[in-house]
mmCIF file of C-alpha atoms in Angstrom:
data_model
loop_
_atom_site.group_PDB
_atom_site.id
_atom_site.type_symbol
_atom_site.label_atom_id
_atom_site.label_comp_id
_atom_site.label_asym_id
_atom_site.label_seq_id
_atom_site.Cartn_x
_atom_site.Cartn_y
_atom_site.Cartn_z
ATOM 1 C CA UNK L 1 -130.746 21.425 -95.514
ATOM 2 C CA UNK L 2 -131.275 23.406 -98.747
ATOM 3 C CA UNK L 3 -132.327 21.284 -101.718
ATOM 4 C CA UNK L 4 -130.872 21.663 -105.163
ATOM 5 C CA UNK L 5 -132.859 23.775 -107.595
ATOM 6 C CA UNK L 6 -134.199 21.850 -110.560
ATOM 7 C CA UNK L 7 -133.081 22.916 -114.002
ATOM 8 C CA UNK L 8 -135.485 23.617 -116.828
ATOM 9 C CA UNK L 9 -134.500 21.182 -119.600
ATOM 10 C CA UNK L 10 -136.547 23.149 -122.136
ATOM 11 C CA UNK L 11 -134.508 26.265 -121.392
ATOM 12 C CA UNK L 12 -131.248 24.353 -121.746
ATOM 13 C CA UNK L 13 -132.494 22.839 -125.018
ATOM 14 C CA UNK L 14 -133.391 26.299 -126.334
ATOM 15 C CA UNK L 15 -129.803 27.382 -125.652
ATOM 16 C CA UNK L 16 -128.555 24.365 -127.598
ATOM 17 C CA UNK L 17 -130.838 25.286 -130.513
ATOM 18 C CA UNK L 18 -129.551 28.882 -130.440
ATOM 19 C CA UNK L 19 -125.977 27.594 -130.622
ATOM 20 C CA UNK L 20 -126.846 25.301 -133.556
ATOM 21 C CA UNK L 21 -128.511 28.241 -135.294
ATOM 22 C CA UNK L 22 -125.380 30.336 -134.889
ATOM 23 C CA UNK L 23 -123.259 27.434 -136.153
ATOM 24 C CA UNK L 24 -125.418 27.375 -139.296
ATOM 25 C CA UNK L 25 -125.345 31.155 -139.778
ATOM 26 C CA UNK L 26 -121.548 31.150 -139.517
ATOM 27 C CA UNK L 27 -121.017 28.194 -141.875
ATOM 28 C CA UNK L 28 -123.632 28.162 -144.624
ATOM 29 C CA UNK L 29 -124.329 30.731 -147.321
ATOM 30 C CA UNK L 30 -127.376 32.917 -146.736
ATOM 31 C CA UNK L 31 -128.436 32.712 -150.383
ATOM 32 C CA UNK L 32 -127.764 30.527 -153.427
ATOM 33 C CA UNK L 33 -128.869 29.988 -157.038
ATOM 34 C CA UNK L 34 -131.677 27.488 -157.581
ATOM 35 C CA UNK L 35 -131.990 25.095 -160.517
ATOM 36 C CA UNK L 36 -133.275 27.893 -162.751
ATOM 37 C CA UNK L 37 -130.416 30.227 -161.832
ATOM 38 C CA UNK L 38 -132.604 32.500 -159.710
ATOM 39 C CA UNK L 39 -131.180 33.792 -156.433
ATOM 40 C CA UNK L 40 -133.004 32.450 -153.366
ATOM 41 C CA UNK L 41 -132.440 32.544 -149.587
ATOM 42 C CA UNK L 42 -131.121 29.294 -148.159
ATOM 43 C CA UNK L 43 -132.768 27.661 -145.154
ATOM 44 C CA UNK L 44 -130.086 29.252 -142.989
ATOM 45 C CA UNK L 45 -130.669 32.660 -144.529
ATOM 46 C CA UNK L 46 -134.449 32.416 -144.142
ATOM 47 C CA UNK L 47 -134.648 30.893 -140.655
ATOM 48 C CA UNK L 48 -131.478 30.917 -138.541
ATOM 49 C CA UNK L 49 -129.988 34.216 -139.662
ATOM 50 C CA UNK L 50 -130.991 37.003 -137.281
ATOM 51 C CA UNK L 51 -133.132 34.750 -135.094
ATOM 52 C CA UNK L 52 -130.575 32.443 -133.448
ATOM 53 C CA UNK L 53 -128.642 35.334 -131.911
ATOM 54 C CA UNK L 54 -131.859 36.993 -130.696
ATOM 55 C CA UNK L 55 -132.881 33.689 -129.099
ATOM 56 C CA UNK L 56 -129.477 33.607 -127.378
ATOM 57 C CA UNK L 57 -130.028 37.100 -125.946
ATOM 58 C CA UNK L 58 -133.604 36.497 -124.797
ATOM 59 C CA UNK L 59 -132.470 33.310 -123.054
ATOM 60 C CA UNK L 60 -129.728 35.333 -121.363
ATOM 61 C CA UNK L 61 -132.424 37.420 -119.710
ATOM 62 C CA UNK L 62 -134.424 34.348 -118.691
ATOM 63 C CA UNK L 63 -131.336 32.678 -117.195
ATOM 64 C CA UNK L 64 -130.343 35.849 -115.387
ATOM 65 C CA UNK L 65 -133.765 36.122 -113.728
ATOM 66 C CA UNK L 66 -133.681 32.476 -112.618
ATOM 67 C CA UNK L 67 -130.109 32.725 -111.421
ATOM 68 C CA UNK L 68 -130.822 35.867 -109.389
ATOM 69 C CA UNK L 69 -133.764 34.065 -107.767
ATOM 70 C CA UNK L 70 -131.461 31.170 -106.927
ATOM 71 C CA UNK L 71 -128.962 33.523 -105.277
ATOM 72 C CA UNK L 72 -131.718 35.063 -103.186
ATOM 73 C CA UNK L 73 -132.828 31.599 -102.047
ATOM 74 C CA UNK L 74 -129.286 30.974 -100.862
ATOM 75 C CA UNK L 75 -129.598 33.967 -98.556
ATOM 76 C CA UNK L 76 -127.773 36.628 -100.584
ATOM 77 C CA UNK L 77 -129.243 40.098 -100.305
ATOM 78 C CA UNK L 78 -129.715 42.248 -103.397
ATOM 79 C CA UNK L 79 -126.371 43.973 -103.061
ATOM 80 C CA UNK L 80 -124.443 40.714 -102.723
ATOM 81 C CA UNK L 81 -126.381 39.082 -105.562
ATOM 82 C CA UNK L 82 -125.752 42.114 -107.765
ATOM 83 C CA UNK L 83 -122.014 41.880 -107.108
ATOM 84 C CA UNK L 84 -121.979 38.215 -108.121
ATOM 85 C CA UNK L 85 -123.842 39.077 -111.338
ATOM 86 C CA UNK L 86 -121.584 42.072 -111.968
ATOM 87 C CA UNK L 87 -118.490 39.863 -111.756
ATOM 88 C CA UNK L 88 -120.038 37.343 -114.177
ATOM 89 C CA UNK L 89 -120.876 40.125 -116.645
ATOM 90 C CA UNK L 90 -117.337 41.516 -116.460
ATOM 91 C CA UNK L 91 -115.730 38.099 -116.990
ATOM 92 C CA UNK L 92 -117.873 37.317 -120.051
ATOM 93 C CA UNK L 93 -117.320 40.752 -121.623
ATOM 94 C CA UNK L 94 -113.563 40.546 -120.997
ATOM 95 C CA UNK L 95 -113.468 37.076 -122.502
ATOM 96 C CA UNK L 96 -115.289 38.374 -125.566
ATOM 97 C CA UNK L 97 -112.787 41.215 -126.016
ATOM 98 C CA UNK L 98 -109.904 38.775 -125.592
ATOM 99 C CA UNK L 99 -111.175 36.222 -128.119
ATOM 100 C CA UNK L 100 -112.692 38.660 -130.657
ATOM 101 C CA UNK L 101 -109.602 39.038 -132.898
ATOM 102 C CA UNK L 102 -109.253 35.233 -133.171
ATOM 103 C CA UNK L 103 -111.993 35.096 -135.813
ATOM 104 C CA UNK L 104 -112.932 38.368 -137.473
ATOM 105 C CA UNK L 105 -115.141 36.597 -140.017
ATOM 106 C CA UNK L 106 -117.744 36.107 -137.267
ATOM 107 C CA UNK L 107 -119.412 38.965 -135.385
ATOM 108 C CA UNK L 108 -118.584 37.959 -131.796
ATOM 109 C CA UNK L 109 -121.600 38.365 -129.512
ATOM 110 C CA UNK L 110 -119.849 37.815 -126.163
ATOM 111 C CA UNK L 111 -118.955 41.442 -125.385
ATOM 112 C CA UNK L 112 -122.565 42.441 -125.981
ATOM 113 C CA UNK L 113 -123.736 39.405 -123.991
ATOM 114 C CA UNK L 114 -121.635 40.406 -120.984
ATOM 115 C CA UNK L 115 -122.714 44.036 -121.172
ATOM 116 C CA UNK L 116 -126.330 42.912 -121.441
ATOM 117 C CA UNK L 117 -125.914 41.059 -118.136
ATOM 118 C CA UNK L 118 -124.527 44.234 -116.624
ATOM 119 C CA UNK L 119 -127.322 46.594 -117.677
ATOM 120 C CA UNK L 120 -130.060 44.091 -116.827
ATOM 121 C CA UNK L 121 -129.064 43.788 -113.163
ATOM 122 C CA UNK L 122 -131.313 46.686 -112.006
ATOM 123 C CA UNK L 123 -134.250 45.171 -113.924
ATOM 124 C CA UNK L 124 -134.121 42.021 -111.811
ATOM 125 C CA UNK L 125 -135.849 43.742 -108.916
ATOM 126 C CA UNK L 126 -138.378 45.787 -110.883
ATOM 127 C CA UNK L 127 -142.038 44.767 -110.251
ATOM 128 C CA UNK L 128 -143.181 42.235 -112.846
ATOM 129 C CA UNK L 129 -145.926 44.375 -114.405
ATOM 130 C CA UNK L 130 -143.568 47.328 -114.710
ATOM 131 C CA UNK L 131 -140.930 45.056 -116.237
ATOM 132 C CA UNK L 132 -143.321 43.756 -118.918
ATOM 133 C CA UNK L 133 -144.318 47.328 -119.756
ATOM 134 C CA UNK L 134 -140.675 48.413 -119.892
ATOM 135 C CA UNK L 135 -139.750 45.508 -122.186
ATOM 136 C CA UNK L 136 -142.656 46.276 -124.527
ATOM 137 C CA UNK L 137 -141.895 49.999 -124.668
ATOM 138 C CA UNK L 138 -138.188 49.332 -125.216
ATOM 139 C CA UNK L 139 -138.790 46.918 -128.092
ATOM 140 C CA UNK L 140 -141.293 49.272 -129.721
ATOM 141 C CA UNK L 141 -139.459 52.567 -129.224
ATOM 142 C CA UNK L 142 -135.747 51.883 -129.576
ATOM 143 C CA UNK L 143 -135.847 50.708 -133.231
ATOM 144 C CA UNK L 144 -137.431 54.080 -134.057
ATOM 145 C CA UNK L 145 -134.727 55.923 -132.101
ATOM 146 C CA UNK L 146 -131.935 53.744 -133.486
ATOM 147 C CA UNK L 147 -132.783 54.189 -137.189
ATOM 148 C CA UNK L 148 -131.859 57.897 -137.599
ATOM 149 C CA UNK L 149 -128.829 57.455 -135.326
ATOM 150 C CA UNK L 150 -127.568 54.536 -137.389
ATOM 151 C CA UNK L 151 -128.249 56.378 -140.650
ATOM 152 C CA UNK L 152 -126.264 59.434 -139.575
ATOM 153 C CA UNK L 153 -123.399 57.538 -137.925
ATOM 154 C CA UNK L 154 -123.088 54.567 -140.286
ATOM 155 C CA UNK L 155 -119.368 55.179 -140.813
ATOM 156 C CA UNK L 156 -118.682 55.413 -137.081
ATOM 157 C CA UNK L 157 -118.120 51.728 -136.417
ATOM 158 C CA UNK L 158 -115.090 49.679 -135.443
ATOM 159 C CA UNK L 159 -115.205 47.426 -138.482
ATOM 160 C CA UNK L 160 -114.013 44.526 -136.336
ATOM 161 C CA UNK L 161 -114.895 42.676 -133.144
ATOM 162 C CA UNK L 162 -114.451 44.809 -130.001
ATOM 163 C CA UNK L 163 -111.140 44.188 -128.266
ATOM 164 C CA UNK L 164 -109.057 45.718 -125.484
ATOM 165 C CA UNK L 165 -107.107 47.977 -127.852
ATOM 166 C CA UNK L 166 -110.366 49.737 -128.711
ATOM 167 C CA UNK L 167 -110.451 51.146 -125.185
ATOM 168 C CA UNK L 168 -108.072 53.878 -126.395
ATOM 169 C CA UNK L 169 -111.027 55.183 -128.442
ATOM 170 C CA UNK L 170 -113.862 54.909 -125.899
ATOM 171 C CA UNK L 171 -116.275 57.109 -127.833
ATOM 172 C CA UNK L 172 -116.022 55.041 -131.006
ATOM 173 C CA UNK L 173 -116.211 51.797 -129.012
ATOM 174 C CA UNK L 174 -119.347 52.952 -127.205
ATOM 175 C CA UNK L 175 -120.968 54.096 -130.456
ATOM 176 C CA UNK L 176 -120.212 50.746 -132.072
ATOM 177 C CA UNK L 177 -121.597 48.770 -129.135
ATOM 178 C CA UNK L 178 -124.756 50.858 -128.799
ATOM 179 C CA UNK L 179 -125.661 51.872 -132.355
ATOM 180 C CA UNK L 180 -123.500 50.996 -135.335
ATOM 181 C CA UNK L 181 -122.201 47.506 -134.541
ATOM 182 C CA UNK L 182 -123.691 44.185 -135.593
ATOM 183 C CA UNK L 183 -125.601 43.789 -132.298
ATOM 184 C CA UNK L 184 -126.624 47.368 -131.367
ATOM 185 C CA UNK L 185 -127.305 47.261 -127.640
ATOM 186 C CA UNK L 186 -129.683 50.205 -127.915
ATOM 187 C CA UNK L 187 -132.132 47.706 -129.425
ATOM 188 C CA UNK L 188 -130.819 44.432 -128.030
ATOM 189 C CA UNK L 189 -131.290 45.433 -124.397
ATOM 190 C CA UNK L 190 -134.990 45.027 -125.157
ATOM 191 C CA UNK L 191 -134.475 41.327 -125.854
ATOM 192 C CA UNK L 192 -132.804 40.940 -122.479
ATOM 193 C CA UNK L 193 -135.598 42.799 -120.699
ATOM 194 C CA UNK L 194 -138.135 40.520 -122.364
ATOM 195 C CA UNK L 195 -136.134 37.515 -121.204
ATOM 196 C CA UNK L 196 -136.057 38.736 -117.602
ATOM 197 C CA UNK L 197 -139.826 39.264 -117.723
ATOM 198 C CA UNK L 198 -140.356 35.742 -119.094
ATOM 199 C CA UNK L 199 -138.004 34.359 -116.445
ATOM 200 C CA UNK L 200 -140.262 35.752 -113.726
ATOM 201 C CA UNK L 201 -143.189 33.655 -114.959
ATOM 202 C CA UNK L 202 -143.951 30.194 -113.573
ATOM 203 C CA UNK L 203 -142.274 28.311 -116.372
ATOM 204 C CA UNK L 204 -143.099 24.962 -114.805
ATOM 205 C CA UNK L 205 -146.827 25.716 -115.165
ATOM 206 C CA UNK L 206 -148.106 24.164 -118.377
ATOM 207 C CA UNK L 207 -150.959 26.636 -118.687
ATOM 208 C CA UNK L 208 -148.581 29.574 -118.487
ATOM 209 C CA UNK L 209 -146.266 28.012 -121.064
ATOM 210 C CA UNK L 210 -149.206 27.249 -123.375
ATOM 211 C CA UNK L 211 -150.372 30.868 -123.352
ATOM 212 C CA UNK L 212 -146.785 32.011 -123.863
ATOM 213 C CA UNK L 213 -146.377 29.711 -126.873
ATOM 214 C CA UNK L 214 -149.700 30.626 -128.490
ATOM 215 C CA UNK L 215 -149.301 34.358 -127.973
ATOM 216 C CA UNK L 216 -145.732 34.508 -129.237
ATOM 217 C CA UNK L 217 -146.460 32.414 -132.341
ATOM 218 C CA UNK L 218 -149.368 34.707 -133.241
ATOM 219 C CA UNK L 219 -147.296 37.863 -132.712
ATOM 220 C CA UNK L 220 -144.372 36.475 -134.741
ATOM 221 C CA UNK L 221 -146.615 35.502 -137.659
ATOM 222 C CA UNK L 222 -148.538 38.793 -137.654
ATOM 223 C CA UNK L 223 -145.347 40.856 -137.589
ATOM 224 C CA UNK L 224 -143.911 39.026 -140.577
ATOM 225 C CA UNK L 225 -147.187 39.389 -142.503
ATOM 226 C CA UNK L 226 -147.498 43.096 -141.700
ATOM 227 C CA UNK L 227 -143.861 43.699 -142.612
ATOM 228 C CA UNK L 228 -144.212 42.158 -146.068
ATOM 229 C CA UNK L 229 -147.521 43.903 -146.759
ATOM 230 C CA UNK L 230 -146.076 47.268 -145.742
ATOM 231 C CA UNK L 231 -142.780 46.951 -147.605
ATOM 232 C CA UNK L 232 -143.992 45.527 -150.933
ATOM 233 C CA UNK L 233 -145.145 48.957 -152.256
ATOM 234 C CA UNK L 234 -141.608 50.241 -151.601
ATOM 235 C CA UNK L 235 -139.733 47.659 -153.643
ATOM 236 C CA UNK L 236 -138.943 50.010 -156.552
ATOM 237 C CA UNK L 237 -137.665 52.636 -154.119
ATOM 238 C CA UNK L 238 -135.580 50.114 -152.216
ATOM 239 C CA UNK L 239 -133.994 48.899 -155.436
ATOM 240 C CA UNK L 240 -133.257 52.465 -156.564
ATOM 241 C CA UNK L 241 -131.782 53.584 -153.235
ATOM 242 C CA UNK L 242 -129.708 50.466 -152.508
ATOM 243 C CA UNK L 243 -128.669 49.473 -156.014
ATOM 244 C CA UNK L 244 -129.968 45.937 -155.461
ATOM 245 C CA UNK L 245 -131.655 44.774 -158.703
ATOM 246 C CA UNK L 246 -135.260 43.601 -158.564
ATOM 247 C CA UNK L 247 -134.182 40.037 -159.330
ATOM 248 C CA UNK L 248 -132.209 39.965 -156.057
ATOM 249 C CA UNK L 249 -134.548 42.054 -153.936
ATOM 250 C CA UNK L 250 -136.541 39.219 -152.342
ATOM 251 C CA UNK L 251 -133.317 37.600 -151.163
ATOM 252 C CA UNK L 252 -132.041 40.923 -149.827
ATOM 253 C CA UNK L 253 -135.326 41.575 -148.018
ATOM 254 C CA UNK L 254 -135.112 38.185 -146.301
ATOM 255 C CA UNK L 255 -131.403 37.961 -145.483
ATOM 256 C CA UNK L 256 -130.346 41.618 -145.474
ATOM 257 C CA UNK L 257 -127.863 41.214 -148.312
ATOM 258 C CA UNK L 258 -127.381 40.048 -151.886
ATOM 259 C CA UNK L 259 -124.444 39.776 -154.314
ATOM 260 C CA UNK L 260 -125.097 43.395 -155.296
ATOM 261 C CA UNK L 261 -125.081 44.867 -151.793
ATOM 262 C CA UNK L 262 -127.201 45.316 -148.680
ATOM 263 C CA UNK L 263 -130.117 47.456 -147.528
ATOM 264 C CA UNK L 264 -128.162 49.906 -145.366
ATOM 265 C CA UNK L 265 -128.683 52.890 -147.735
ATOM 266 C CA UNK L 266 -132.429 52.510 -147.129
ATOM 267 C CA UNK L 267 -131.913 53.455 -143.457
ATOM 268 C CA UNK L 268 -132.674 57.087 -144.320
ATOM 269 C CA UNK L 269 -136.219 56.210 -145.429
ATOM 270 C CA UNK L 270 -139.113 56.096 -142.964
ATOM 271 C CA UNK L 271 -140.376 52.817 -144.455
ATOM 272 C CA UNK L 272 -137.249 51.110 -143.106
ATOM 273 C CA UNK L 273 -139.157 50.303 -139.916
ATOM 274 C CA UNK L 274 -141.294 47.774 -141.853
ATOM 275 C CA UNK L 275 -138.436 45.712 -143.269
ATOM 276 C CA UNK L 276 -139.033 42.005 -142.499
ATOM 277 C CA UNK L 277 -135.278 41.579 -142.713
ATOM 278 C CA UNK L 278 -132.840 39.715 -140.484
ATOM 279 C CA UNK L 279 -130.359 41.868 -138.554
ATOM 280 C CA UNK L 280 -131.970 45.023 -139.959
ATOM 281 C CA UNK L 281 -132.876 46.543 -136.592
ATOM 282 C CA UNK L 282 -136.250 47.467 -138.074
ATOM 283 C CA UNK L 283 -139.263 47.793 -135.801
ATOM 284 C CA UNK L 284 -141.171 44.911 -137.366
ATOM 285 C CA UNK L 285 -138.269 42.443 -137.383
ATOM 286 C CA UNK L 286 -137.300 43.363 -133.819
ATOM 287 C CA UNK L 287 -140.761 42.404 -132.554
ATOM 288 C CA UNK L 288 -140.894 39.355 -134.832
ATOM 289 C CA UNK L 289 -137.525 38.013 -133.679
ATOM 290 C CA UNK L 290 -138.371 38.602 -130.014
ATOM 291 C CA UNK L 291 -141.657 36.706 -130.422
ATOM 292 C CA UNK L 292 -139.866 33.864 -132.254
ATOM 293 C CA UNK L 293 -137.432 33.521 -129.358
ATOM 294 C CA UNK L 294 -140.219 33.279 -126.786
ATOM 295 C CA UNK L 295 -142.098 30.802 -128.997
ATOM 296 C CA UNK L 296 -139.050 28.530 -129.315
ATOM 297 C CA UNK L 297 -138.512 28.571 -125.550
ATOM 298 C CA UNK L 298 -142.163 27.831 -124.778
ATOM 299 C CA UNK L 299 -142.425 25.018 -127.325
ATOM 300 C CA UNK L 300 -139.250 23.360 -126.038
ATOM 301 C CA UNK L 301 -140.418 23.682 -122.428
ATOM 302 C CA UNK L 302 -143.361 21.526 -123.550
ATOM 303 C CA UNK L 303 -141.540 19.053 -125.773
ATOM 304 C CA UNK L 304 -138.186 18.229 -124.201
ATOM 305 C CA UNK L 305 -139.538 16.276 -121.182
ATOM 306 C CA UNK L 306 -141.214 13.874 -123.648
ATOM 307 C CA UNK L 307 -138.095 13.174 -125.710
ATOM 308 C CA UNK L 308 -136.407 10.931 -123.158
ATOM 309 C CA UNK L 309 -132.670 10.391 -123.476
ATOM 310 C CA UNK L 310 -132.455 12.384 -126.727
ATOM 311 C CA UNK L 311 -134.138 15.354 -125.082
ATOM 312 C CA UNK L 312 -131.826 15.011 -122.108
ATOM 313 C CA UNK L 313 -128.754 15.118 -124.362
ATOM 314 C CA UNK L 314 -130.042 18.193 -126.208
ATOM 315 C CA UNK L 315 -130.646 19.919 -122.880
ATOM 316 C CA UNK L 316 -127.225 18.900 -121.590
ATOM 317 C CA UNK L 317 -125.549 20.498 -124.603
ATOM 318 C CA UNK L 318 -127.361 23.699 -123.686
ATOM 319 C CA UNK L 319 -125.631 23.674 -120.299
ATOM 320 C CA UNK L 320 -122.341 24.519 -122.046
ATOM 321 C CA UNK L 321 -123.236 27.416 -124.374
ATOM 322 C CA UNK L 322 -120.082 29.403 -123.667
ATOM 323 C CA UNK L 323 -117.828 26.390 -124.243
ATOM 324 C CA UNK L 324 -119.554 25.531 -127.526
ATOM 325 C CA UNK L 325 -119.684 29.122 -128.766
ATOM 326 C CA UNK L 326 -116.017 29.814 -128.050
ATOM 327 C CA UNK L 327 -115.036 26.420 -129.410
ATOM 328 C CA UNK L 328 -116.647 27.046 -132.772
ATOM 329 C CA UNK L 329 -115.096 30.527 -132.999
ATOM 330 C CA UNK L 330 -111.636 29.000 -132.634
ATOM 331 C CA UNK L 331 -112.219 25.851 -134.718
ATOM 332 C CA UNK L 332 -113.998 27.296 -137.747
ATOM 333 C CA UNK L 333 -110.983 29.082 -139.308
ATOM 334 C CA UNK L 334 -109.115 25.748 -139.275
ATOM 335 C CA UNK L 335 -112.079 23.743 -140.564
ATOM 336 C CA UNK L 336 -112.641 26.216 -143.386
ATOM 337 C CA UNK L 337 -109.164 25.572 -144.780
ATOM 338 C CA UNK L 338 -110.029 22.237 -146.343
ATOM 339 C CA UNK L 339 -113.570 21.136 -145.523
ATOM 340 C CA UNK L 340 -116.862 21.759 -147.294
ATOM 341 C CA UNK L 341 -119.616 23.643 -145.513
ATOM 342 C CA UNK L 342 -121.501 20.441 -144.736
ATOM 343 C CA UNK L 343 -118.337 18.789 -143.404
ATOM 344 C CA UNK L 344 -117.739 21.784 -141.104
ATOM 345 C CA UNK L 345 -121.327 21.524 -139.894
ATOM 346 C CA UNK L 346 -121.106 17.834 -139.071
ATOM 347 C CA UNK L 347 -117.744 18.226 -137.315
ATOM 348 C CA UNK L 348 -119.230 20.860 -135.030
ATOM 349 C CA UNK L 349 -122.390 18.799 -134.462
ATOM 350 C CA UNK L 350 -120.347 15.729 -133.526
ATOM 351 C CA UNK L 351 -118.227 17.764 -131.126
ATOM 352 C CA UNK L 352 -121.407 19.193 -129.615
ATOM 353 C CA UNK L 353 -122.785 15.685 -129.160
ATOM 354 C CA UNK L 354 -119.548 14.498 -127.537
ATOM 355 C CA UNK L 355 -119.665 17.477 -125.180
ATOM 356 C CA UNK L 356 -123.249 16.619 -124.258
ATOM 357 C CA UNK L 357 -122.387 12.952 -123.648
ATOM 358 C CA UNK L 358 -119.448 13.816 -121.405
ATOM 359 C CA UNK L 359 -121.384 16.381 -119.373
ATOM 360 C CA UNK L 360 -124.443 14.125 -119.146
ATOM 361 C CA UNK L 361 -122.519 11.196 -117.713
ATOM 362 C CA UNK L 362 -120.078 13.149 -115.527
ATOM 363 C CA UNK L 363 -122.659 15.669 -114.252
ATOM 364 C CA UNK L 364 -119.986 18.331 -114.647
ATOM 365 C CA UNK L 365 -120.240 21.863 -115.987
ATOM 366 C CA UNK L 366 -118.653 22.828 -119.300
ATOM 367 C CA UNK L 367 -115.025 23.946 -118.949
ATOM 368 C CA UNK L 368 -115.683 27.581 -119.849
ATOM 369 C CA UNK L 369 -118.769 27.680 -117.616
ATOM 370 C CA UNK L 370 -116.714 26.284 -114.736
ATOM 371 C CA UNK L 371 -114.016 28.874 -115.400
ATOM 372 C CA UNK L 372 -116.484 31.760 -115.422
ATOM 373 C CA UNK L 373 -118.044 30.452 -112.221
ATOM 374 C CA UNK L 374 -114.635 30.219 -110.556
ATOM 375 C CA UNK L 375 -113.605 33.717 -111.618
ATOM 376 C CA UNK L 376 -116.889 35.225 -110.496
ATOM 377 C CA UNK L 377 -117.216 33.038 -107.372
ATOM 378 C CA UNK L 378 -120.538 31.561 -108.399
ATOM 379 C CA UNK L 379 -122.446 28.712 -106.793
ATOM 380 C CA UNK L 380 -122.398 25.259 -108.383
ATOM 381 C CA UNK L 381 -123.888 24.788 -111.853
ATOM 382 C CA UNK L 382 -126.579 22.494 -110.477
ATOM 383 C CA UNK L 383 -127.957 25.382 -108.452
ATOM 384 C CA UNK L 384 -127.859 27.875 -111.282
ATOM 385 C CA UNK L 385 -131.552 27.989 -112.031
ATOM 386 C CA UNK L 386 -134.666 27.720 -109.933
ATOM 387 C CA UNK L 387 -137.970 27.543 -111.779
ATOM 388 C CA UNK L 388 -140.055 27.552 -108.612
#
């Protein structure tokens, strides 16, 4: 009889952390005035912004690789496994297009998430060494390709979350999804490829995870250092081109925006690739954010097994990412009517904890996860990942 595949609690916990990061980015201000009146990035603006969503996408690739391996162990051939994954991708993308208009104040990632699943399917059966090379080339090359495209087509975007009515303008929809939208897939596919490559490693091997953690932390730190060293000589030019005053420039370089505007006009300059800026699509931040995502996963793979019941609850919350993500999209507009930012945060955290407690003690899947599995005819949630 076939045994159940063990889950990776560190992977589930990393999903939970990504969700919390997106909660923060969607609730708290990215910058604020300090005691002296100077504009400074907040903790959310300096840490969660631009990194939580990348972590979510890298983990999508990891989960996809593990899930595909699980399907193969159940006896599905590549064609059958691909059809299961194709149905899952279609359901998630359709759900994203359906729910997008419900909260236009948040850039909905689900359409991009579903499409990422779709385009990554062929990569699941690429040899591991080729896959690592492809991920590296993609992450290094596509920001350079994307920059002139985004600069020339900046006005060609939807200006709202993708929805079914946008299908009447397929060219504009495709351009928004690939280049001009908030999560340009031209670049973000690279995060998914990296995730698939990581998912093919032996993530239960502590030596492998240790090397993964050390290497990714070093790369992340070096990228941020190089970015700041390269961009500092350009500060006068950035201020002149963007209209952001020097007093606000540090905040804009960290968060991507300030009260006086954003850095988009700087897209036409070659130095844009060195911006250490969240959601900029620059070369240096793309590599930095990808390395941060791998570092978070590796560190949590180490730590979570030692955190006992608390670690188990954190991991359990990460088993319901779709439920939690959709829930906060729907709830936030209501919470924002009368609650402070911190009150909104704690309401969502409490609801996340309640979700974790229920799922932990019932051993059930999250409601949205169960629905997606039903619609795409997936195996049980307990057999979703196989780290062996």
